[in-house]
Amino acid sequence: MLVFRRQQGESFRVGESVEVRILQVGRSHVKIGVIAPREIEIYRTELPNLNRQAVVRDWKDPAVRERLQGVLGGLKAPGREG
Amino acid sequence: MTGLGDIADESIITFPEGLPGLDDCKRFVILRPEGIEPILLFQYVEDENLSLPVIPVQAVMEDYQLQISPGDRELLGFPVEPGLAEKIPFQPEKNQGWPENALCLAVLVLPGEDLPPNCNLFAPIVVNAATRRAKQVLQLDSDYPTAFPLPRE
């Protein structure tokens, strides 16, 4: 892995077509801007994991239904009122 | 409002580009089980025991703004007018340019023992109910979180 330091406002390139800019550095977060051609898909590496984590097995199982209904209890559910 | 009524139970939704992390599955049946509205389930066509729960973004955040590029509009079969900006914000509540038959659904992660339920507002699934095509559309220009916590009951 290549490791180097950049400051807020600085950038670096990956190949000819991709530029990564450090927009803002916070206490625990870094805001990053990426300039790349449209055909290059950019996504956060956690996205595949998030989708896999969301998959439920056997929604007809009462325990799973209970968890699904548990989500609704905290929502205002504007669609269900009027 | 959301075009939900246009999606019949048991109708198949296709993700032409697949879903990150679930790449082997591109076809889902959309289910609306009673008692858990407005949650919907994308059930795997190949394995009916597996499903992905989703919730309309408006049920979570009333003023949610979706940005979708002309390329993605074309992929999903929405009209693409010439001269459109690179990204167009849509606000279904205000009905400003929200494409007819568009659904915007956040992937829902059910609560665990130490984990509140949350949903992914950064990468909503956009469905065209007319063409039954869908894509997880990343909101790269937004600050929407991948794990937006939902209040517990």
PDB file of C-alpha atoms in Angstrom, chain A:
ATOM      1  CA  MET A   1       0.000   0.000   0.000  1.00  0.00           C
ATOM      2  CA  LEU A   2       1.266   3.438  -0.936  1.00  0.00           C
ATOM      3  CA  VAL A   3       1.107   5.812   2.032  1.00  0.00           C
ATOM      4  CA  PHE A   4       1.680   9.557   1.864  1.00  0.00           C
ATOM      5  CA  ARG A   5       0.483  12.745   3.536  1.00  0.00           C
ATOM      6  CA  ARG A   6      -1.858  15.373   2.105  1.00  0.00           C
ATOM      7  CA  GLN A   7      -3.283  18.506   3.699  1.00  0.00           C
ATOM      8  CA  GLN A   8      -6.712  20.031   3.395  1.00  0.00           C
ATOM      9  CA  GLY A   9      -7.143  21.541  -0.071  1.00  0.00           C
ATOM     10  CA  GLU A  10      -4.437  19.378  -1.630  1.00  0.00           C
ATOM     11  CA  SER A  11      -5.063  16.643  -4.137  1.00  0.00           C
ATOM     12  CA  PHE A  12      -3.481  13.724  -5.916  1.00  0.00           C
ATOM     13  CA  ARG A  13      -4.052  11.829  -9.145  1.00  0.00           C
ATOM     14  CA  VAL A  14      -4.686   8.175  -9.858  1.00  0.00           C
ATOM     15  CA  GLY A  15      -3.621   7.642 -13.453  1.00  0.00           C
ATOM     16  CA  GLU A  16      -4.380  10.321 -16.016  1.00  0.00           C
ATOM     17  CA  SER A  17      -8.110  10.619 -15.510  1.00  0.00           C
ATOM     18  CA  VAL A  18      -8.819  10.510 -11.773  1.00  0.00           C
ATOM     19  CA  GLU A  19      -8.108  13.292  -9.294  1.00  0.00           C
ATOM     20  CA  VAL A  20      -8.770  12.984  -5.570  1.00  0.00           C
ATOM     21  CA  ARG A  21      -9.033  16.161  -3.524  1.00  0.00           C
ATOM     22  CA  ILE A  22      -8.983  16.454   0.273  1.00  0.00           C
ATOM     23  CA  LEU A  23     -11.754  18.996   0.817  1.00  0.00           C
ATOM     24  CA  GLN A  24     -12.072  19.113   4.573  1.00  0.00           C
ATOM     25  CA  VAL A  25     -10.367  17.418   7.505  1.00  0.00           C
ATOM     26  CA  GLY A  26     -12.400  17.025  10.659  1.00  0.00           C
ATOM     27  CA  ARG A  27     -11.771  15.345  13.985  1.00  0.00           C
ATOM     28  CA  SER A  28     -12.885  11.917  12.825  1.00  0.00           C
ATOM     29  CA  HIS A  29     -13.999  12.451   9.235  1.00  0.00           C
ATOM     30  CA  VAL A  30     -12.311  13.491   6.017  1.00  0.00           C
ATOM     31  CA  LYS A  31     -14.372  14.994   3.198  1.00  0.00           C
ATOM     32  CA  ILE A  32     -13.042  13.879  -0.155  1.00  0.00           C
ATOM     33  CA  GLY A  33     -13.841  15.008  -3.692  1.00  0.00           C
ATOM     34  CA  VAL A  34     -13.231  12.762  -6.671  1.00  0.00           C
ATOM     35  CA  ILE A  35     -13.049  14.009 -10.250  1.00  0.00           C
ATOM     36  CA  ALA A  36     -13.306  11.098 -12.658  1.00  0.00           C
ATOM     37  CA  PRO A  37     -14.805  10.208 -16.038  1.00  0.00           C
ATOM     38  CA  ARG A  38     -18.421   9.052 -15.882  1.00  0.00           C
ATOM     39  CA  GLU A  39     -17.573   5.476 -16.875  1.00  0.00           C
ATOM     40  CA  ILE A  40     -15.547   4.993 -13.679  1.00  0.00           C
ATOM     41  CA  GLU A  41     -17.876   3.802 -10.911  1.00  0.00           C
ATOM     42  CA  ILE A  42     -17.003   5.206  -7.500  1.00  0.00           C
ATOM     43  CA  TYR A  43     -18.535   3.744  -4.389  1.00  0.00           C
ATOM     44  CA  ARG A  44     -17.667   3.426  -0.755  1.00  0.00           C
ATOM     45  CA  THR A  45     -16.041   0.114  -0.006  1.00  0.00           C
ATOM     46  CA  GLU A  46     -18.555  -0.565   2.758  1.00  0.00           C
ATOM     47  CA  LEU A  47     -21.514  -0.544   0.340  1.00  0.00           C
ATOM     48  CA  PRO A  48     -21.340  -4.242  -0.666  1.00  0.00           C
ATOM     49  CA  ASN A  49     -21.136  -5.172   3.008  1.00  0.00           C
ATOM     50  CA  LEU A  50     -24.078  -2.929   3.885  1.00  0.00           C
ATOM     51  CA  ASN A  51     -26.236  -4.617   1.264  1.00  0.00           C
ATOM     52  CA  ARG A  52     -25.219  -8.092   2.412  1.00  0.00           C
ATOM     53  CA  GLN A  53     -25.854  -7.097   6.019  1.00  0.00           C
ATOM     54  CA  ALA A  54     -29.399  -5.985   5.130  1.00  0.00           C
ATOM     55  CA  VAL A  55     -30.468  -9.297   3.565  1.00  0.00           C
ATOM     56  CA  VAL A  56     -32.965 -11.152   5.742  1.00  0.00           C
ATOM     57  CA  ARG A  57     -33.595 -14.867   5.764  1.00  0.00           C
ATOM     58  CA  ASP A  58     -37.188 -16.118   5.857  1.00  0.00           C
ATOM     59  CA  TRP A  59     -39.242 -12.972   6.490  1.00  0.00           C
ATOM     60  CA  LYS A  60     -42.298 -15.112   7.268  1.00  0.00           C
ATOM     61  CA  ASP A  61     -40.600 -16.266  10.464  1.00  0.00           C
ATOM     62  CA  PRO A  62     -42.475 -14.560  13.356  1.00  0.00           C
ATOM     63  CA  ALA A  63     -39.199 -13.399  14.924  1.00  0.00           C
ATOM     64  CA  VAL A  64     -38.170 -11.672  11.691  1.00  0.00           C
ATOM     65  CA  ARG A  65     -41.612 -10.097  11.257  1.00  0.00           C
ATOM     66  CA  GLU A  66     -41.352  -8.786  14.792  1.00  0.00           C
ATOM     67  CA  ARG A  67     -38.043  -7.102  13.933  1.00  0.00           C
ATOM     68  CA  LEU A  68     -39.595  -5.623  10.786  1.00  0.00           C
ATOM     69  CA  GLN A  69     -42.533  -4.287  12.786  1.00  0.00           C
ATOM     70  CA  GLY A  70     -40.129  -2.973  15.402  1.00  0.00           C
ATOM     71  CA  VAL A  71     -38.711  -0.616  12.784  1.00  0.00           C
ATOM     72  CA  LEU A  72     -42.150   0.871  12.158  1.00  0.00           C
ATOM     73  CA  GLY A  73     -42.828   1.705  15.780  1.00  0.00           C
ATOM     74  CA  GLY A  74     -40.305   4.502  15.759  1.00  0.00           C
ATOM     75  CA  LEU A  75     -41.424   6.038  12.492  1.00  0.00           C
ATOM     76  CA  LYS A  76     -44.022   8.728  12.084  1.00  0.00           C
ATOM     77  CA  ALA A  77     -45.158   6.898   8.941  1.00  0.00           C
ATOM     78  CA  PRO A  78     -46.826   9.877   7.263  1.00  0.00           C
ATOM     79  CA  GLY A  79     -48.117   7.592   4.529  1.00  0.00           C
ATOM     80  CA  ARG A  80     -50.201   5.620   7.002  1.00  0.00           C
ATOM     81  CA  GLU A  81     -51.970   8.554   8.547  1.00  0.00           C
ATOM     82  CA  GLY A  82     -54.088  10.470   6.011  1.00  0.00           C
TER      83      GLY A  82
END
